[in-house]
Amino acid sequence: MEKKEFVKKPKWLQLRVQGDGNTANVKNLIRTLNLHTVCHEANCPNRMECFARRTATFMILGRNCTRNCTFCNVTRNKPDTVDLQEPENVAKAVKTLQLKHAVITSVTRDDLPDQGANQFAEVVRQIRKYNPDTTIELLIPDMSGKEELLDIILETKPDVLNHNVETVPELYSKVRPAANFLRSIKVLDYSKKKGLKTKSGIMVGFGETEEQVVNVFSALRKADCDMLTVGQYLQPTKLHIPVTEYVTPEQFEKYREIALKMGFKRVNSGPLVRSSYHAEPI
């Protein structure tokens, strides 16, 4: 079997993330309430900055996913039982942390009849009950494109509806084999037509071309998507799809300028940008 060679990380990505007292307090609270955050699960390099800005991203519906995206570090095991106490616990955590903006995401739950839509909706209701001034962003799976499931979520009127396309359509079979690019665009288009502010994100470094990336921007703008994030793919383990290229900061800035000219209201583009980075609503 041919051994895969690793592309060495450039200096702009060789950062050491150090903890502080605030980070430890957040970890303890999350553990006490039996919750999960993407910030810690993914060891996000931006987490201390986000905590300082009083934002955090909670991952609901367990830690095990029903899909097999080759870039993602979330495990693909037997899905967890839905925790009916989770929505209130998320709301309590938001209150304790005094978050100005809460981002809620989840693993994909194709095994559930509602694919987790009602859990998303209940989380929104509980956050608003405990934290009426906190803005809410939902980063949702595609719900198999089923409008009746999307409606359950959209009727709660989150401040931002986020759904990531993740990569260019030409690489979906390699990167997101169980997903569909056009279905993701339709999710964003449907959400926008329901009157919500919409957002999407793409990772680069899989071997895509600049033209392909800009074509994704164009498809998102045709769906009237408001906000965009562009970040560098980083291989979580040797078992995941390898990095083909480390995109330069200059190229990320070029992507930002192109996207703004195309009409996005906000664009965060950089090597360490993640979907919930500087996630406050426009």
mmCIF file of C-alpha atoms in Angstrom:
data_model
loop_
_atom_site.group_PDB
_atom_site.id
_atom_site.type_symbol
_atom_site.label_atom_id
_atom_site.label_comp_id
_atom_site.label_asym_id
_atom_site.label_seq_id
_atom_site.Cartn_x
_atom_site.Cartn_y
_atom_site.Cartn_z
ATOM 1 C CA MET A 1 0.000 0.000 0.000
ATOM 2 C CA GLU A 2 1.379 3.391 -0.968
ATOM 3 C CA LYS A 3 2.256 5.536 2.019
ATOM 4 C CA LYS A 4 0.582 8.952 2.073
ATOM 5 C CA GLU A 5 2.973 11.836 2.497
ATOM 6 C CA PHE A 6 2.100 14.669 4.829
ATOM 7 C CA VAL A 7 2.332 18.251 3.669
ATOM 8 C CA LYS A 8 4.280 20.167 6.310
ATOM 9 C CA LYS A 9 2.361 22.912 8.079
ATOM 10 C CA PRO A 10 3.579 26.419 7.248
ATOM 11 C CA LYS A 11 4.634 28.821 9.980
ATOM 12 C CA TRP A 12 1.329 30.683 9.990
ATOM 13 C CA LEU A 13 -0.418 27.517 11.214
ATOM 14 C CA GLN A 14 2.165 26.424 13.778
ATOM 15 C CA LEU A 15 0.411 27.873 16.805
ATOM 16 C CA ARG A 16 0.328 26.656 20.378
ATOM 17 C CA VAL A 17 -3.046 26.933 22.082
ATOM 18 C CA GLN A 18 -2.646 27.612 25.784
ATOM 19 C CA GLY A 19 -5.386 27.306 28.354
ATOM 20 C CA ASP A 20 -6.403 29.828 30.976
ATOM 21 C CA GLY A 21 -8.710 29.935 33.968
ATOM 22 C CA ASN A 22 -11.694 30.879 31.856
ATOM 23 C CA THR A 23 -11.169 27.904 29.555
ATOM 24 C CA ALA A 24 -10.983 25.552 32.545
ATOM 25 C CA ASN A 25 -14.198 27.007 33.974
ATOM 26 C CA VAL A 26 -15.986 26.471 30.676
ATOM 27 C CA LYS A 27 -14.788 22.860 30.526
ATOM 28 C CA ASN A 28 -16.019 22.185 34.058
ATOM 29 C CA LEU A 29 -19.423 23.689 33.358
ATOM 30 C CA ILE A 30 -19.844 21.716 30.133
ATOM 31 C CA ARG A 31 -18.896 18.497 31.913
ATOM 32 C CA THR A 32 -21.284 19.172 34.809
ATOM 33 C CA LEU A 33 -24.231 19.738 32.456
ATOM 34 C CA ASN A 34 -23.321 16.742 30.257
ATOM 35 C CA LEU A 35 -22.878 18.944 27.200
ATOM 36 C CA HIS A 36 -20.410 19.111 24.329
ATOM 37 C CA THR A 37 -18.828 22.093 22.595
ATOM 38 C CA VAL A 38 -17.186 22.066 19.197
ATOM 39 C CA CYS A 39 -14.661 24.463 20.718
ATOM 40 C CA HIS A 40 -13.210 21.707 22.891
ATOM 41 C CA GLU A 41 -14.101 18.603 20.873
ATOM 42 C CA ALA A 42 -12.181 19.983 17.887
ATOM 43 C CA ASN A 43 -9.502 21.711 19.997
ATOM 44 C CA CYS A 44 -10.272 24.885 18.076
ATOM 45 C CA PRO A 45 -7.373 27.379 18.022
ATOM 46 C CA ASN A 46 -9.822 30.287 18.303
ATOM 47 C CA ARG A 47 -11.702 29.119 21.383
ATOM 48 C CA MET A 48 -10.109 31.492 23.903
ATOM 49 C CA GLU A 49 -10.797 34.471 21.650
ATOM 50 C CA CYS A 50 -14.408 33.344 21.239
ATOM 51 C CA PHE A 51 -14.876 32.866 24.984
ATOM 52 C CA ALA A 52 -13.470 36.367 25.519
ATOM 53 C CA ARG A 53 -16.061 37.680 23.039
ATOM 54 C CA ARG A 54 -18.696 35.687 24.978
ATOM 55 C CA THR A 55 -19.513 33.282 22.162
ATOM 56 C CA ALA A 56 -19.422 29.472 22.162
ATOM 57 C CA THR A 57 -20.593 26.614 19.952
ATOM 58 C CA PHE A 58 -22.564 23.758 21.495
ATOM 59 C CA MET A 59 -22.891 20.390 19.768
ATOM 60 C CA ILE A 60 -26.223 18.704 20.494
ATOM 61 C CA LEU A 61 -27.693 15.245 19.794
ATOM 62 C CA GLY A 62 -24.662 13.315 21.007
ATOM 63 C CA ARG A 63 -21.112 12.756 19.802
ATOM 64 C CA ASN A 64 -21.696 10.070 17.160
ATOM 65 C CA CYS A 65 -22.631 10.871 13.566
ATOM 66 C CA THR A 66 -24.542 8.769 11.028
ATOM 67 C CA ARG A 67 -22.486 9.999 8.066
ATOM 68 C CA ASN A 68 -18.908 9.423 6.969
ATOM 69 C CA CYS A 69 -17.388 12.708 5.834
ATOM 70 C CA THR A 70 -13.686 12.068 5.352
ATOM 71 C CA PHE A 71 -12.549 15.398 6.838
ATOM 72 C CA CYS A 72 -14.446 15.287 10.121
ATOM 73 C CA ASN A 73 -13.151 14.132 13.499
ATOM 74 C CA VAL A 74 -16.613 13.343 14.890
ATOM 75 C CA THR A 75 -16.950 9.601 15.465
ATOM 76 C CA ARG A 76 -19.249 7.404 13.389
ATOM 77 C CA ASN A 77 -20.541 4.906 15.943
ATOM 78 C CA LYS A 78 -23.983 3.913 17.190
ATOM 79 C CA PRO A 79 -25.870 7.202 17.708
ATOM 80 C CA ASP A 80 -26.575 8.320 21.251
ATOM 81 C CA THR A 81 -30.026 8.385 22.817
ATOM 82 C CA VAL A 82 -31.546 11.860 22.551
ATOM 83 C CA ASP A 83 -31.127 13.663 25.883
ATOM 84 C CA LEU A 84 -34.410 15.419 26.621
ATOM 85 C CA GLN A 85 -32.713 17.508 29.316
ATOM 86 C CA GLU A 86 -30.144 18.806 26.839
ATOM 87 C CA PRO A 87 -32.081 21.886 25.594
ATOM 88 C CA GLU A 88 -32.524 23.260 29.107
ATOM 89 C CA ASN A 89 -28.925 22.421 30.017
ATOM 90 C CA VAL A 90 -27.672 24.316 26.972
ATOM 91 C CA ALA A 91 -29.787 27.297 28.021
ATOM 92 C CA LYS A 92 -28.384 27.137 31.556
ATOM 93 C CA ALA A 93 -24.835 27.042 30.204
ATOM 94 C CA VAL A 94 -25.523 30.047 27.990
ATOM 95 C CA LYS A 95 -26.813 31.933 31.030
ATOM 96 C CA THR A 96 -23.916 30.952 33.292
ATOM 97 C CA LEU A 97 -21.356 31.899 30.641
ATOM 98 C CA GLN A 98 -23.242 35.142 29.940
ATOM 99 C CA LEU A 99 -23.008 34.531 26.214
ATOM 100 C CA LYS A 100 -24.009 37.329 23.885
ATOM 101 C CA HIS A 101 -24.193 34.910 20.965
ATOM 102 C CA ALA A 102 -24.733 31.149 21.104
ATOM 103 C CA VAL A 103 -24.046 28.831 18.189
ATOM 104 C CA ILE A 104 -25.808 25.470 18.184
ATOM 105 C CA THR A 105 -24.714 22.669 15.887
ATOM 106 C CA SER A 106 -25.127 18.903 15.860
ATOM 107 C CA VAL A 107 -23.965 15.637 14.461
ATOM 108 C CA THR A 108 -26.112 14.379 11.584
ATOM 109 C CA ARG A 109 -28.895 12.099 12.843
ATOM 110 C CA ASP A 110 -30.345 10.336 9.816
ATOM 111 C CA ASP A 111 -31.449 7.584 12.224
ATOM 112 C CA LEU A 112 -34.128 9.768 13.864
ATOM 113 C CA PRO A 113 -37.566 10.242 12.251
ATOM 114 C CA ASP A 114 -37.201 14.038 12.597
ATOM 115 C CA GLN A 115 -33.382 13.941 12.136
ATOM 116 C CA GLY A 116 -33.080 16.049 15.294
ATOM 117 C CA ALA A 117 -35.188 18.985 14.107
ATOM 118 C CA ASN A 118 -37.336 19.087 17.243
ATOM 119 C CA GLN A 119 -34.259 19.074 19.485
ATOM 120 C CA PHE A 120 -32.888 22.108 17.631
ATOM 121 C CA ALA A 121 -36.240 23.861 18.028
ATOM 122 C CA GLU A 122 -36.463 23.105 21.740
ATOM 123 C CA VAL A 123 -32.912 24.358 22.317
ATOM 124 C CA VAL A 124 -33.869 27.684 20.728
ATOM 125 C CA ARG A 125 -36.996 27.941 22.889
ATOM 126 C CA GLN A 126 -35.075 27.185 26.087
ATOM 127 C CA ILE A 127 -32.260 29.620 25.303
ATOM 128 C CA ARG A 128 -34.801 32.383 24.730
ATOM 129 C CA LYS A 129 -36.595 31.470 27.951
ATOM 130 C CA TYR A 130 -33.417 31.771 30.041
ATOM 131 C CA ASN A 131 -31.535 34.323 27.919
ATOM 132 C CA PRO A 132 -33.888 36.664 26.045
ATOM 133 C CA ASP A 133 -31.050 38.988 24.979
ATOM 134 C CA THR A 134 -28.734 36.289 23.583
ATOM 135 C CA THR A 135 -28.662 35.948 19.808
ATOM 136 C CA ILE A 136 -28.804 32.424 18.389
ATOM 137 C CA GLU A 137 -27.131 30.879 15.375
ATOM 138 C CA LEU A 138 -28.049 27.372 14.250
ATOM 139 C CA LEU A 139 -25.480 25.434 12.222
ATOM 140 C CA ILE A 140 -27.633 22.608 10.908
ATOM 141 C CA PRO A 141 -27.178 19.411 8.870
ATOM 142 C CA ASP A 142 -29.056 19.210 5.574
ATOM 143 C CA MET A 143 -32.047 17.354 7.111
ATOM 144 C CA SER A 144 -31.999 15.308 3.888
ATOM 145 C CA GLY A 145 -33.457 18.405 2.227
ATOM 146 C CA LYS A 146 -36.907 17.690 3.719
ATOM 147 C CA GLU A 147 -38.807 20.957 3.944
ATOM 148 C CA GLU A 148 -41.163 19.674 6.651
ATOM 149 C CA LEU A 149 -38.136 19.072 8.913
ATOM 150 C CA LEU A 150 -36.525 22.371 8.019
ATOM 151 C CA ASP A 151 -39.795 24.125 8.868
ATOM 152 C CA ILE A 152 -39.663 22.787 12.439
ATOM 153 C CA ILE A 153 -36.330 24.554 12.862
ATOM 154 C CA LEU A 154 -37.006 27.684 10.823
ATOM 155 C CA GLU A 155 -40.271 28.434 12.633
ATOM 156 C CA THR A 156 -38.237 29.222 15.771
ATOM 157 C CA LYS A 157 -36.673 32.158 13.875
ATOM 158 C CA PRO A 158 -33.004 31.854 14.864
ATOM 159 C CA ASP A 159 -30.999 35.020 14.325
ATOM 160 C CA VAL A 160 -28.745 33.189 11.842
ATOM 161 C CA LEU A 161 -29.317 29.956 9.917
ATOM 162 C CA ASN A 162 -25.968 28.422 8.995
ATOM 163 C CA HIS A 163 -25.432 25.397 6.769
ATOM 164 C CA ASN A 164 -21.963 24.657 5.441
ATOM 165 C CA VAL A 165 -21.299 23.456 1.909
ATOM 166 C CA GLU A 166 -17.794 22.510 3.180
ATOM 167 C CA THR A 167 -16.087 21.988 -0.202
ATOM 168 C CA VAL A 168 -16.505 22.408 -3.949
ATOM 169 C CA PRO A 169 -19.037 20.100 -5.682
ATOM 170 C CA GLU A 170 -16.298 18.457 -7.734
ATOM 171 C CA LEU A 171 -14.840 16.970 -4.525
ATOM 172 C CA TYR A 172 -18.046 15.883 -2.784
ATOM 173 C CA SER A 173 -17.622 12.199 -3.643
ATOM 174 C CA LYS A 174 -14.215 12.257 -1.944
ATOM 175 C CA VAL A 175 -14.914 14.627 0.946
ATOM 176 C CA ARG A 176 -18.678 14.368 1.660
ATOM 177 C CA PRO A 177 -19.842 11.110 0.035
ATOM 178 C CA ALA A 178 -23.223 11.064 1.814
ATOM 179 C CA ALA A 179 -24.031 14.710 1.042
ATOM 180 C CA ASN A 180 -25.132 16.619 -2.046
ATOM 181 C CA PHE A 181 -23.985 20.116 -3.000
ATOM 182 C CA LEU A 182 -27.236 21.161 -4.685
ATOM 183 C CA ARG A 183 -29.236 19.900 -1.715
ATOM 184 C CA SER A 184 -27.155 22.093 0.583
ATOM 185 C CA ILE A 185 -27.715 25.112 -1.671
ATOM 186 C CA LYS A 186 -31.459 24.398 -1.601
ATOM 187 C CA VAL A 187 -31.408 24.308 2.218
ATOM 188 C CA LEU A 188 -29.901 27.800 2.250
ATOM 189 C CA ASP A 189 -32.231 29.066 -0.463
ATOM 190 C CA TYR A 190 -35.302 27.707 1.343
ATOM 191 C CA SER A 191 -34.168 29.235 4.648
ATOM 192 C CA LYS A 192 -33.584 32.615 3.028
ATOM 193 C CA LYS A 193 -37.035 32.582 1.444
ATOM 194 C CA LYS A 194 -38.439 32.036 4.944
ATOM 195 C CA GLY A 195 -36.938 35.393 5.898
ATOM 196 C CA LEU A 196 -33.833 34.283 7.793
ATOM 197 C CA LYS A 197 -30.283 35.588 7.656
ATOM 198 C CA THR A 198 -28.217 32.801 6.131
ATOM 199 C CA LYS A 199 -24.603 31.778 6.315
ATOM 200 C CA SER A 200 -22.361 29.093 4.861
ATOM 201 C CA GLY A 201 -18.754 27.998 4.980
ATOM 202 C CA ILE A 202 -16.171 26.259 2.856
ATOM 203 C CA MET A 203 -12.807 24.705 3.663
ATOM 204 C CA VAL A 204 -9.911 24.854 1.238
ATOM 205 C CA GLY A 205 -6.846 22.689 0.933
ATOM 206 C CA PHE A 206 -8.443 19.550 -0.540
ATOM 207 C CA GLY A 207 -7.033 20.210 -4.012
ATOM 208 C CA GLU A 208 -9.747 22.534 -5.313
ATOM 209 C CA THR A 209 -8.954 25.318 -7.790
ATOM 210 C CA GLU A 210 -9.583 29.024 -7.292
ATOM 211 C CA GLU A 211 -12.167 28.925 -10.076
ATOM 212 C CA GLN A 212 -14.056 26.132 -8.324
ATOM 213 C CA VAL A 213 -14.056 28.058 -5.045
ATOM 214 C CA VAL A 214 -15.359 31.219 -6.709
ATOM 215 C CA ASN A 215 -18.063 29.146 -8.410
ATOM 216 C CA VAL A 216 -19.193 28.047 -4.938
ATOM 217 C CA PHE A 217 -19.370 31.706 -3.895
ATOM 218 C CA SER A 218 -21.532 32.359 -6.948
ATOM 219 C CA ALA A 219 -23.889 29.479 -6.146
ATOM 220 C CA LEU A 220 -24.268 30.745 -2.586
ATOM 221 C CA ARG A 221 -25.017 34.270 -3.753
ATOM 222 C CA LYS A 222 -27.657 32.950 -6.163
ATOM 223 C CA ALA A 223 -29.307 31.549 -3.028
ATOM 224 C CA ASP A 224 -28.963 35.061 -1.514
ATOM 225 C CA CYS A 225 -26.645 33.808 1.241
ATOM 226 C CA ASP A 226 -25.665 36.695 3.539
ATOM 227 C CA MET A 227 -22.482 35.537 5.278
ATOM 228 C CA LEU A 228 -19.504 33.368 4.373
ATOM 229 C CA THR A 229 -16.552 31.742 6.113
ATOM 230 C CA VAL A 230 -13.480 30.376 4.318
ATOM 231 C CA GLY A 231 -10.890 28.404 6.279
ATOM 232 C CA GLN A 232 -8.023 25.956 5.905
ATOM 233 C CA TYR A 233 -8.729 22.231 6.169
ATOM 234 C CA LEU A 234 -6.501 20.620 8.799
ATOM 235 C CA GLN A 235 -6.249 16.828 8.857
ATOM 236 C CA PRO A 236 -7.402 15.617 12.319
ATOM 237 C CA THR A 237 -5.651 12.211 12.167
ATOM 238 C CA LYS A 238 -3.798 9.988 9.698
ATOM 239 C CA LEU A 239 -7.101 8.194 9.047
ATOM 240 C CA HIS A 240 -8.661 11.320 7.532
ATOM 241 C CA ILE A 241 -8.306 12.722 4.040
ATOM 242 C CA PRO A 242 -4.872 14.356 3.755
ATOM 243 C CA VAL A 243 -4.244 18.040 3.159
ATOM 244 C CA THR A 244 -3.318 18.712 -0.461
ATOM 245 C CA GLU A 245 -2.330 22.351 -0.013
ATOM 246 C CA TYR A 246 -1.894 24.945 2.708
ATOM 247 C CA VAL A 247 -3.465 28.043 1.225
ATOM 248 C CA THR A 248 -1.545 31.261 1.858
ATOM 249 C CA PRO A 249 -2.935 34.162 3.909
ATOM 250 C CA GLU A 250 -2.697 36.268 0.746
ATOM 251 C CA GLN A 251 -4.996 33.875 -1.112
ATOM 252 C CA PHE A 252 -7.475 33.931 1.766
ATOM 253 C CA GLU A 253 -7.514 37.726 1.564
ATOM 254 C CA LYS A 254 -8.119 37.461 -2.170
ATOM 255 C CA TYR A 255 -11.078 35.151 -1.529
ATOM 256 C CA ARG A 256 -12.440 37.653 1.007
ATOM 257 C CA GLU A 257 -12.228 40.522 -1.469
ATOM 258 C CA ILE A 258 -13.841 38.483 -4.256
ATOM 259 C CA ALA A 259 -16.690 37.385 -1.981
ATOM 260 C CA LEU A 260 -17.385 40.908 -0.721
ATOM 261 C CA LYS A 261 -17.531 42.189 -4.298
ATOM 262 C CA MET A 262 -20.059 39.450 -5.064
ATOM 263 C CA GLY A 263 -22.392 40.850 -2.417
ATOM 264 C CA PHE A 264 -21.837 38.892 0.798
ATOM 265 C CA LYS A 265 -22.572 41.150 3.767
ATOM 266 C CA ARG A 266 -19.842 39.596 5.905
ATOM 267 C CA VAL A 267 -16.876 37.411 4.970
ATOM 268 C CA ASN A 268 -14.390 35.845 7.383
ATOM 269 C CA SER A 269 -11.558 34.290 5.397
ATOM 270 C CA GLY A 270 -8.254 33.076 6.822
ATOM 271 C CA PRO A 271 -6.199 29.990 7.637
ATOM 272 C CA LEU A 272 -7.652 29.594 11.136
ATOM 273 C CA VAL A 273 -11.194 30.730 10.377
ATOM 274 C CA ARG A 274 -13.882 28.269 11.402
ATOM 275 C CA SER A 275 -17.614 28.366 10.803
ATOM 276 C CA SER A 276 -18.461 30.005 14.122
ATOM 277 C CA TYR A 277 -15.491 32.402 14.179
ATOM 278 C CA HIS A 278 -16.711 35.974 14.863
ATOM 279 C CA ALA A 279 -20.191 34.556 14.497
ATOM 280 C CA GLU A 280 -22.247 37.476 15.789
ATOM 281 C CA PRO A 281 -25.189 38.394 13.505
ATOM 282 C CA ILE A 282 -24.885 41.227 10.999
#
